[in-house]
């Protein structure tokens, strides 16, 4: 009974963490749309009242402007100056938010972006057997900080400190490990073939 409640809780929290960025995106898009609408209303009012595919011209122009702003922002984000600015913000502010770096890496992995900061997937022994873990950092020559994610919700888990002898390296990607964790281990037969 306790394990069922734990799975329900983990699934519920996983749903919240999955929906939160989507809801934030919708809210930001809506706010941006209303700001752009204030700019487009005076321009469109001077044009004849036309509907395009059932939408007023004002709405179409607003959406086109938002798409163009996102595209220009994407181009600017690729510049060296913007990358340095984002890195400074992440290093000095966002890195203080608990779990920010881990969640950012997971989101990039889920969305298919290449990240030079993909966390190394390892296996560590626990009371229940070997578990997937992500190597966070090396403390000294013999000790490491690792994150052991929960299933089916890899957003929660435990931070543990393990010795080098207790780390088993496996050659799988962060994306593959996350997918296996979310599916409660389904696919591990093929994923871990000749690796354990």
Coordinates of N, CA and C in Angstrom, one line a residue, residues 39-153:
X39 N 0.5 47.4 -29.8 CA 1.2 48.1 -30.9 C 0.5 47.9 -32.2
X40 N -0.1 46.8 -32.4 CA -0.7 46.5 -33.7 C -2.1 47.2 -33.9
X41 N -2.8 47.5 -32.8 CA -4.1 48.0 -32.9 C -4.1 49.3 -33.7
X42 N -3.3 50.3 -33.4 CA -3.3 51.5 -34.2 C -2.9 51.3 -35.7
X43 N -2.1 50.3 -36.0 CA -1.7 50.1 -37.4 C -2.9 49.4 -38.1
X44 N -3.5 48.4 -37.5 CA -4.5 47.7 -38.1 C -5.8 48.5 -38.2
X45 N -6.1 49.4 -37.3 CA -7.3 50.2 -37.4 C -7.3 51.1 -38.6
X46 N -6.2 51.4 -39.2 CA -6.1 52.2 -40.4 C -6.3 51.3 -41.7
X47 N -6.3 49.9 -41.5 CA -6.4 49.0 -42.6 C -7.9 48.6 -42.7
X48 N -8.3 48.1 -43.9 CA -9.7 47.6 -43.9 C -9.9 46.4 -43.1
X49 N -11.1 46.2 -42.5 CA -11.4 45.1 -41.7 C -11.5 43.8 -42.5
X50 N -10.4 43.0 -42.3 CA -10.3 41.8 -43.1 C -10.1 40.6 -42.2
X51 N -10.6 39.5 -42.5 CA -10.4 38.3 -41.8 C -9.6 37.3 -42.6
X52 N -8.6 36.7 -41.9 CA -7.8 35.6 -42.6 C -8.0 34.3 -41.9
X53 N -8.6 33.4 -42.6 CA -9.0 32.0 -42.0 C -9.8 32.2 -40.8
X54 N -10.7 33.1 -40.7 CA -11.6 33.3 -39.5 C -11.0 34.1 -38.4
X55 N -9.7 34.6 -38.6 CA -9.1 35.4 -37.6 C -9.0 36.9 -38.1
X56 N -9.2 37.8 -37.2 CA -9.1 39.2 -37.5 C -7.6 39.5 -37.9
X57 N -7.4 40.4 -38.8 CA -6.1 40.8 -39.3 C -5.2 41.2 -38.1
X58 N -5.8 41.8 -37.1 CA -5.0 42.3 -36.0 C -4.4 41.1 -35.3
X59 N -5.2 40.0 -35.1 CA -4.7 38.8 -34.4 C -3.6 38.1 -35.2
X60 N -3.7 38.0 -36.5 CA -2.7 37.4 -37.4 C -1.4 38.2 -37.4
X61 N -1.5 39.5 -37.4 CA -0.3 40.4 -37.4 C 0.4 40.2 -36.0
X62 N -0.4 40.1 -34.9 CA 0.1 39.9 -33.6 C 0.9 38.6 -33.5
X63 N 0.4 37.5 -34.0 CA 1.0 36.2 -33.9 C 2.3 36.3 -34.8
X64 N 2.2 36.9 -36.0 CA 3.4 37.0 -36.9 C 4.5 37.8 -36.2
X65 N 4.2 38.9 -35.5 CA 5.2 39.7 -34.8 C 5.8 38.8 -33.7
X66 N 5.0 38.1 -32.9 CA 5.6 37.3 -31.8 C 6.5 36.2 -32.4
X67 N 6.2 35.6 -33.5 CA 7.0 34.6 -34.1 C 8.3 35.3 -34.6
X68 N 8.2 36.4 -35.2 CA 9.4 37.2 -35.6 C 10.3 37.5 -34.4
X69 N 9.7 38.0 -33.3 CA 10.5 38.4 -32.1 C 11.2 37.1 -31.6
X70 N 10.5 36.0 -31.5 CA 11.1 34.7 -31.0 C 12.3 34.3 -31.9
X71 N 12.1 34.5 -33.3 CA 13.2 34.1 -34.2 C 14.4 35.0 -34.0
X72 N 14.2 36.3 -33.9 CA 15.3 37.3 -33.7 C 16.0 37.0 -32.4
X73 N 15.2 36.7 -31.3 CA 15.8 36.3 -30.0 C 16.6 35.1 -30.1
X74 N 16.1 34.1 -30.9 CA 16.9 32.9 -31.2 C 18.2 33.2 -31.8
X75 N 18.2 34.1 -32.8 CA 19.5 34.5 -33.5 C 20.4 35.2 -32.5
X76 N 19.9 36.1 -31.7 CA 20.7 36.8 -30.7 C 21.3 35.9 -29.7
X77 N 20.5 34.8 -29.3 CA 21.0 33.9 -28.3 C 22.2 33.1 -28.8
X78 N 22.4 33.1 -30.1 CA 23.6 32.4 -30.6 C 24.9 33.2 -30.6
X79 N 24.7 34.5 -30.3 CA 25.9 35.4 -30.3 C 26.8 35.1 -29.1
X80 N 28.0 35.4 -29.2 CA 29.0 35.2 -28.1 C 28.6 36.0 -26.9
X81 N 28.2 37.3 -27.1 CA 27.8 38.2 -26.0 C 26.6 37.6 -25.2
X82 N 25.6 37.2 -25.9 CA 24.4 36.6 -25.3 C 24.7 35.4 -24.5
X83 N 25.6 34.5 -25.1 CA 25.9 33.3 -24.4 C 26.7 33.6 -23.1
X84 N 27.6 34.6 -23.1 CA 28.3 35.0 -21.9 C 27.3 35.6 -20.9
X85 N 26.3 36.4 -21.3 CA 25.4 37.0 -20.4 C 24.5 35.9 -19.8
X86 N 24.0 35.0 -20.5 CA 23.2 33.9 -20.0 C 24.1 33.0 -19.0
X87 N 25.3 32.8 -19.4 CA 26.2 32.0 -18.5 C 26.4 32.7 -17.2
X88 N 26.6 34.1 -17.2 CA 26.8 34.9 -16.0 C 25.5 34.8 -15.1
X89 N 24.3 34.9 -15.7 CA 23.1 34.8 -15.0 C 22.9 33.5 -14.4
X90 N 23.2 32.4 -15.1 CA 23.1 31.1 -14.6 C 24.1 30.8 -13.5
X91 N 25.4 31.3 -13.6 CA 26.4 31.1 -12.6 C 26.1 31.8 -11.3
X92 N 25.6 33.1 -11.4 CA 25.5 33.9 -10.3 C 24.1 33.9 -9.6
X93 N 23.1 33.6 -10.4 CA 21.7 33.7 -9.9 C 21.0 32.3 -9.9
X94 N 20.8 31.8 -11.1 CA 20.0 30.6 -11.3 C 20.6 29.3 -10.7
X95 N 22.0 29.3 -10.6 CA 22.6 28.1 -10.0 C 22.3 28.0 -8.5
X96 N 21.8 29.1 -7.9 CA 21.5 29.1 -6.5 C 20.1 28.5 -6.3
X97 N 19.3 28.4 -7.3 CA 18.0 27.7 -7.3 C 18.2 26.2 -7.2
X98 N 17.7 25.6 -6.1 CA 18.0 24.1 -6.0 C 17.5 23.3 -7.2
X99 N 18.4 22.5 -7.7 CA 18.0 21.6 -8.8 C 18.0 22.3 -10.2
X100 N 18.3 23.6 -10.3 CA 18.2 24.3 -11.6 C 19.0 23.6 -12.7
X101 N 20.3 23.3 -12.4 CA 21.2 22.8 -13.4 C 20.8 21.4 -13.8
X102 N 20.3 20.6 -12.9 CA 19.9 19.2 -13.2 C 18.6 19.3 -14.1
X103 N 17.6 20.1 -13.7 CA 16.4 20.2 -14.4 C 16.7 20.8 -15.8
X104 N 17.6 21.8 -15.9 CA 17.9 22.4 -17.2 C 18.5 21.3 -18.1
X105 N 19.4 20.5 -17.6 CA 20.0 19.4 -18.4 C 19.0 18.4 -18.8
X106 N 18.1 18.1 -18.0 CA 17.0 17.1 -18.3 C 16.1 17.7 -19.4
X107 N 15.7 18.9 -19.2 CA 14.8 19.6 -20.2 C 15.5 19.6 -21.6
X108 N 16.8 20.0 -21.6 CA 17.5 20.0 -22.9 C 17.6 18.6 -23.5
X109 N 17.8 17.6 -22.7 CA 17.9 16.2 -23.1 C 16.5 15.8 -23.7
X110 N 15.4 16.1 -23.0 CA 14.1 15.7 -23.4 C 13.7 16.4 -24.7
X111 N 14.1 17.7 -24.8 CA 13.7 18.4 -26.0 C 14.6 18.1 -27.2
X112 N 15.7 17.3 -27.0 CA 16.6 16.9 -28.0 C 17.7 17.9 -28.4
X113 N 17.9 18.9 -27.5 CA 19.0 19.8 -27.7 C 20.3 19.1 -27.3
X114 N 21.3 19.4 -28.1 CA 22.7 18.9 -27.7 C 23.2 19.7 -26.5
X115 N 23.6 19.1 -25.5 CA 24.2 19.8 -24.4 C 25.6 19.3 -24.0
X116 N 26.5 20.2 -23.9 CA 27.8 19.8 -23.5 C 27.9 19.4 -22.1
X117 N 26.8 19.7 -21.3 CA 26.8 19.4 -19.9 C 25.9 18.2 -19.6
X118 N 25.7 17.2 -20.5 CA 25.0 16.0 -20.2 C 25.6 15.3 -19.0
X119 N 24.8 15.0 -18.1 CA 25.3 14.3 -16.9 C 25.7 12.8 -17.2
X120 N 26.8 12.4 -16.7 CA 27.2 11.0 -16.9 C 26.4 10.1 -16.2
X121 N 25.9 9.0 -16.8 CA 25.0 8.0 -16.2 C 25.9 6.9 -15.7
X122 N 25.6 6.6 -14.4 CA 26.4 5.5 -13.7 C 25.4 4.6 -13.0
X123 N 25.9 3.5 -12.4 CA 25.1 2.7 -11.5 C 25.8 2.7 -10.2
X124 N 24.9 2.8 -9.1 CA 25.5 2.7 -7.8 C 24.7 1.7 -7.0
X125 N 25.4 1.0 -6.0 CA 24.7 0.0 -5.2 C 23.8 0.6 -4.2
X126 N 22.6 0.1 -4.0 CA 21.7 0.5 -2.9 C 21.3 -0.8 -2.1
X127 N 20.5 -0.6 -1.1 CA 19.9 -1.8 -0.4 C 19.1 -2.6 -1.3
X128 N 18.5 -2.0 -2.3 CA 17.6 -2.8 -3.2 C 18.3 -3.4 -4.4
X129 N 19.5 -3.0 -4.6 CA 20.3 -3.5 -5.8 C 20.9 -2.3 -6.5
X130 N 21.3 -2.5 -7.7 CA 22.0 -1.4 -8.5 C 20.9 -0.4 -9.0
X131 N 21.2 0.9 -9.0 CA 20.3 1.9 -9.5 C 21.0 2.9 -10.4
X132 N 20.2 3.4 -11.4 CA 20.7 4.5 -12.2 C 21.1 5.6 -11.3
X133 N 22.1 6.4 -11.6 CA 22.5 7.6 -10.9 C 23.2 8.5 -12.0
X134 N 23.2 9.8 -11.6 CA 23.9 10.8 -12.5 C 25.0 11.3 -11.7
X135 N 26.2 11.3 -12.3 CA 27.4 11.8 -11.6 C 27.4 13.3 -11.7
X136 N 27.3 13.9 -10.5 CA 27.2 15.4 -10.4 C 28.6 16.1 -10.4
X137 N 29.4 15.6 -9.4 CA 30.8 16.2 -9.4 C 31.7 15.3 -8.5
X138 N 33.0 15.5 -8.8 CA 34.0 14.8 -8.0 C 34.4 15.7 -6.8
X139 N 34.3 15.1 -5.6 CA 34.7 15.9 -4.4 C 36.2 15.8 -4.2
X140 N 36.7 14.6 -4.3 CA 38.2 14.4 -4.2 C 38.6 13.2 -5.0
X141 N 39.8 12.7 -4.8 CA 40.2 11.6 -5.6 C 39.4 10.3 -5.5
X142 N 38.7 10.2 -4.3 CA 38.0 8.9 -4.0 C 36.5 9.1 -3.9
X143 N 36.0 10.3 -3.7 CA 34.6 10.5 -3.4 C 33.9 11.4 -4.4
X144 N 32.6 11.0 -4.7 CA 31.8 11.7 -5.8 C 30.4 12.0 -5.2
X145 N 29.9 13.1 -5.8 CA 28.5 13.4 -5.5 C 27.6 12.9 -6.6
X146 N 26.6 12.1 -6.3 CA 25.7 11.6 -7.4 C 24.3 11.8 -7.0
X147 N 23.4 11.9 -8.0 CA 22.0 12.0 -7.8 C 21.3 10.8 -8.3
X148 N 20.5 10.2 -7.4 CA 19.8 8.9 -7.7 C 18.3 9.3 -7.9
X149 N 17.8 9.3 -9.1 CA 16.5 9.7 -9.4 C 15.5 8.6 -9.0
X150 N 14.3 9.1 -8.7 CA 13.1 8.2 -8.4 C 12.5 7.8 -9.7
X151 N 11.7 6.7 -9.6 CA 10.9 6.3 -10.8 C 9.4 6.3 -10.3
X152 N 8.5 6.8 -11.1 CA 8.7 7.2 -12.5 C 9.0 8.6 -12.7
X153 N 9.3 9.3 -11.6 CA 9.5 10.7 -11.6 C 11.0 11.1 -11.4

